[in-house]
Amino acid sequence: MELRRHCVTFCAATAVHHGGEDAGLFPYPARVEETGPRELRGEFERLRSGLEAHFAYEEAEVVPLLRAAARPLPG
């Protein structure tokens, strides 16, 4: 039961997290049609840089926690 509760909590948090990313990321393609790709180059560079920093943080902070949680408990 504890594993189920953990999975439901994790999935809910992941859905909220990724929903926020979707809401912030996916309006950009529509703006390309409105303003043209040249005008948005700086925006995409800012987005790329932010995503790279975000993924680096997740790899440094979250992946070790997930690996530790995946190990069998002693005893």
N, CA and C atoms as an extended XYZ file, in Angstrom:
225
Properties=species:S:1:pos:R:3:atomname:S:1:resname:S:1:resid:I:1 pbc="F F F"
N         0.823       -1.189        0.000 N   MET     1
C         0.000        0.000        0.000 CA  MET     1
C         0.871        1.259        0.000 C   MET     1
N         1.985        1.227        0.719 N   GLU     2
C         2.886        2.384        0.762 CA  GLU     2
C         3.438        2.699       -0.625 C   GLU     2
N         3.814        1.675       -1.372 N   LEU     3
C         4.337        1.879       -2.725 CA  LEU     3
C         3.259        2.504       -3.614 C   LEU     3
N         2.049        2.032       -3.498 N   ARG     4
C         0.953        2.577       -4.303 CA  ARG     4
C         0.746        4.058       -3.987 C   ARG     4
N         0.728        4.403       -2.709 N   ARG     5
C         0.531        5.794       -2.300 CA  ARG     5
C         1.678        6.659       -2.830 C   ARG     5
N         2.905        6.143       -2.744 N   HIS     6
C         4.069        6.875       -3.246 CA  HIS     6
C         3.946        7.096       -4.753 C   HIS     6
N         3.558        6.070       -5.485 N   CYS     7
C         3.438        6.180       -6.946 CA  CYS     7
C         2.358        7.180       -7.338 C   CYS     7
N         1.218        7.146       -6.638 N   VAL     8
C         0.140        8.087       -6.951 CA  VAL     8
C         0.604        9.517       -6.674 C   VAL     8
N         1.276        9.729       -5.555 N   THR     9
C         1.783       11.059       -5.212 CA  THR     9
C         2.803       11.528       -6.234 C   THR     9
N         3.738       10.652       -6.604 N   PHE    10
C         4.769       11.000       -7.573 CA  PHE    10
C         4.155       11.319       -8.933 C   PHE    10
N         3.203       10.506       -9.366 N   CYS    11
C         2.573       10.734      -10.665 CA  CYS    11
C         1.795       12.046      -10.669 C   CYS    11
N         1.128       12.360       -9.569 N   ALA    12
C         0.391       13.618       -9.502 CA  ALA    12
C         1.352       14.808       -9.573 C   ALA    12
N         2.454       14.729       -8.840 N   ALA    13
C         3.438       15.816       -8.860 CA  ALA    13
C         4.061       15.952      -10.246 C   ALA    13
N         4.328       14.840      -10.885 N   THR    14
C         4.905       14.863      -12.236 CA  THR    14
C         3.918       15.479      -13.230 C   THR    14
N         2.650       15.145      -13.095 N   ALA    15
C         1.636       15.712      -13.989 CA  ALA    15
C         1.550       17.227      -13.824 C   ALA    15
N         1.591       17.701      -12.588 N   VAL    16
C         1.546       19.150      -12.351 CA  VAL    16
C         2.794       19.810      -12.921 C   VAL    16
N         3.949       19.207      -12.661 N   HIS    17
C         5.228       19.745      -13.142 CA  HIS    17
C         5.229       19.839      -14.671 C   HIS    17
N         4.906       18.756      -15.329 N   HIS    18
C         4.942       18.738      -16.788 CA  HIS    18
C         3.814       19.584      -17.382 C   HIS    18
N         2.684       19.673      -16.694 N   GLY    19
C         1.616       20.554      -17.156 CA  GLY    19
C         2.067       22.000      -17.178 C   GLY    19
N         2.820       22.385      -16.145 N   GLY    20
C         3.375       23.740      -16.114 CA  GLY    20
C         4.355       23.977      -17.244 C   GLY    20
N         5.182       22.972      -17.512 N   GLU    21
C         6.121       23.098      -18.638 CA  GLU    21
C         5.364       23.215      -19.962 C   GLU    21
N         4.328       22.409      -20.114 N   ASP    22
C         3.534       22.471      -21.347 CA  ASP    22
C         2.905       23.843      -21.526 C   ASP    22
N         2.350       24.378      -20.451 N   ALA    23
C         1.694       25.681      -20.540 CA  ALA    23
C         2.690       26.779      -20.872 C   ALA    23
N         3.919       26.656      -20.384 N   GLY    24
C         4.925       27.673      -20.645 CA  GLY    24
C         5.676       27.470      -21.937 C   GLY    24
N         5.731       26.238      -22.420 N   LEU    25
C         6.539       25.928      -23.599 CA  LEU    25
C         5.740       25.973      -24.893 C   LEU    25
N         4.569       25.391      -24.913 N   PHE    26
C         3.867       25.203      -26.171 CA  PHE    26
C         3.216       26.449      -26.758 C   PHE    26
N         3.058       27.549      -26.024 N   PRO    27
C         2.606       28.770      -26.718 CA  PRO    27
C         3.638       29.317      -27.703 C   PRO    27
N         4.914       28.945      -27.573 N   TYR    28
C         5.953       29.482      -28.445 CA  TYR    28
C         5.748       29.175      -29.923 C   TYR    28
N         5.374       27.945      -30.314 N   PRO    29
C         5.171       27.726      -31.756 CA  PRO    29
C         4.115       28.645      -32.365 C   PRO    29
N         3.056       28.955      -31.630 N   ALA    30
C         2.042       29.867      -32.165 CA  ALA    30
C         2.635       31.258      -32.365 C   ALA    30
N         3.520       31.674      -31.480 N   ARG    31
C         4.129       32.995      -31.604 CA  ARG    31
C         5.049       33.067      -32.815 C   ARG    31
N         5.639       31.952      -33.223 N   VAL    32
C         6.494       31.954      -34.415 CA  VAL    32
C         5.668       32.370      -35.624 C   VAL    32
N         4.438       31.851      -35.723 N   GLU    33
C         3.579       32.200      -36.855 CA  GLU    33
C         3.173       33.673      -36.800 C   GLU    33
N         3.015       34.216      -35.595 N   GLU    34
C         2.595       35.607      -35.446 CA  GLU    34
C         3.721       36.593      -35.741 C   GLU    34
N         4.933       36.295      -35.294 N   THR    35
C         6.013       37.274      -35.376 CA  THR    35
C         7.126       36.881      -36.329 C   THR    35
N         7.246       35.625      -36.657 N   GLY    36
C         8.319       35.164      -37.527 CA  GLY    36
C         9.488       34.618      -36.723 C   GLY    36
N        10.184       33.661      -37.289 N   PRO    37
C        11.246       32.973      -36.554 CA  PRO    37
C        12.428       33.866      -36.157 C   PRO    37
N        12.787       34.841      -36.967 N   ARG    38
C        13.948       35.680      -36.619 CA  ARG    38
C        13.724       36.455      -35.330 C   ARG    38
N        12.517       36.978      -35.187 N   GLU    39
C        12.207       37.780      -34.008 CA  GLU    39
C        12.208       36.941      -32.727 C   GLU    39
N        11.988       35.653      -32.884 N   LEU    40
C        11.904       34.798      -31.699 CA  LEU    40
C        13.209       34.071      -31.381 C   LEU    40
N        14.242       34.310      -32.155 N   ARG    41
C        15.504       33.600      -31.929 CA  ARG    41
C        15.985       33.765      -30.490 C   ARG    41
N        15.930       34.979      -29.969 N   GLY    42
C        16.350       35.231      -28.592 CA  GLY    42
C        15.487       34.494      -27.581 C   GLY    42
N        14.182       34.441      -27.867 N   GLU    43
C        13.277       33.716      -26.962 CA  GLU    43
C        13.611       32.227      -26.942 C   GLU    43
N        13.847       31.656      -28.108 N   PHE    44
C        14.174       30.235      -28.153 CA  PHE    44
C        15.526       29.959      -27.497 C   PHE    44
N        16.469       30.846      -27.649 N   GLU    45
C        17.771       30.675      -26.998 CA  GLU    45
C        17.602       30.723      -25.478 C   GLU    45
N        16.764       31.659      -24.994 N   ARG    46
C        16.494       31.745      -23.561 CA  ARG    46
C        15.809       30.470      -23.073 C   ARG    46
N        14.859       29.970      -23.852 N   LEU    47
C        14.154       28.749      -23.497 CA  LEU    47
C        15.113       27.559      -23.477 C   LEU    47
N        15.969       27.456      -24.509 N   ARG    48
C        16.939       26.357      -24.567 CA  ARG    48
C        17.854       26.383      -23.355 C   ARG    48
N        18.358       27.542      -23.038 N   SER    49
C        19.260       27.689      -21.905 CA  SER    49
C        18.565       27.313      -20.600 C   SER    49
N        17.328       27.772      -20.448 N   GLY    50
C        16.578       27.445      -19.234 CA  GLY    50
C        16.293       25.962      -19.108 C   GLY    50
N        15.946       25.326      -20.226 N   LEU    51
C        15.686       23.889      -20.190 CA  LEU    51
C        16.950       23.095      -19.887 C   LEU    51
N        18.064       23.496      -20.468 N   GLU    52
C        19.318       22.804      -20.175 CA  GLU    52
C        19.666       22.908      -18.691 C   GLU    52
N        19.478       24.084      -18.113 N   ALA    53
C        19.744       24.263      -16.683 CA  ALA    53
C        18.779       23.418      -15.851 C   ALA    53
N        17.523       23.384      -16.265 N   HIS    54
C        16.521       22.596      -15.545 CA  HIS    54
C        16.863       21.105      -15.590 C   HIS    54
N        17.208       20.604      -16.765 N   PHE    55
C        17.543       19.189      -16.891 CA  PHE    55
C        18.815       18.848      -16.112 C   PHE    55
N        19.787       19.745      -16.118 N   ALA    56
C        21.013       19.514      -15.354 CA  ALA    56
C        20.689       19.429      -13.868 C   ALA    56
N        19.819       20.311      -13.392 N   TYR    57
C        19.396       20.270      -11.988 CA  TYR    57
C        18.703       18.943      -11.681 C   TYR    57
N        17.761       18.541      -12.551 N   GLU    58
C        17.057       17.278      -12.316 CA  GLU    58
C        18.022       16.101      -12.289 C   GLU    58
N        18.976       16.090      -13.202 N   GLU    59
C        19.940       14.990      -13.214 CA  GLU    59
C        20.804       14.984      -11.961 C   GLU    59
N        21.179       16.152      -11.486 N   ALA    60
C        22.036       16.231      -10.304 CA  ALA    60
C        21.269       15.956       -9.011 C   ALA    60
N        20.024       16.406       -8.926 N   GLU    61
C        19.277       16.327       -7.675 CA  GLU    61
C        18.260       15.192       -7.625 C   GLU    61
N        17.562       14.961       -8.717 N   VAL    62
C        16.458       14.009       -8.695 CA  VAL    62
C        16.918       12.583       -9.015 C   VAL    62
N        17.778       12.419      -10.000 N   VAL    63
C        18.201       11.082      -10.403 CA  VAL    63
C        18.844       10.317       -9.232 C   VAL    63
N        19.751       10.915       -8.444 N   PRO    64
C        20.295       10.163       -7.308 CA  PRO    64
C        19.210        9.724       -6.305 C   PRO    64
N        18.192       10.553       -6.103 N   LEU    65
C        17.099       10.174       -5.199 CA  LEU    65
C        16.304        8.996       -5.756 C   LEU    65
N        16.042        9.024       -7.057 N   LEU    66
C        15.324        7.922       -7.682 CA  LEU    66
C        16.135        6.628       -7.624 C   LEU    66
N        17.434        6.745       -7.853 N   ARG    67
C        18.279        5.549       -7.757 CA  ARG    67
C        18.289        4.999       -6.342 C   ARG    67
N        18.406        5.870       -5.355 N   ALA    68
C        18.402        5.434       -3.959 CA  ALA    68
C        17.072        4.786       -3.607 C   ALA    68
N        15.976        5.336       -4.100 N   ALA    69
C        14.650        4.780       -3.799 CA  ALA    69
C        14.436        3.431       -4.488 C   ALA    69
N        15.133        3.198       -5.581 N   ALA    70
C        14.970        1.945       -6.314 CA  ALA    70
C        15.758        0.790       -5.693 C   ALA    70
N        16.698        1.097       -4.810 N   ARG    71
C        17.478        0.036       -4.181 CA  ARG    71
C        16.613       -0.733       -3.197 C   ARG    71
N        16.847       -2.042       -3.116 N   PRO    72
C        16.083       -2.827       -2.123 CA  PRO    72
C        16.479       -2.413       -0.702 C   PRO    72
N        15.507       -2.450        0.172 N   LEU    73
C        15.778       -2.124        1.571 CA  LEU    73
C        16.596       -3.226        2.222 C   LEU    73
N        17.544       -2.871        3.111 N   PRO    74
C        18.349       -3.894        3.780 CA  PRO    74
C        17.480       -4.718        4.726 C   PRO    74
N        17.860       -5.977        4.858 N   GLY    75
C        17.257       -6.815        5.862 CA  GLY    75
C        16.168       -7.650        5.398 C   GLY    75
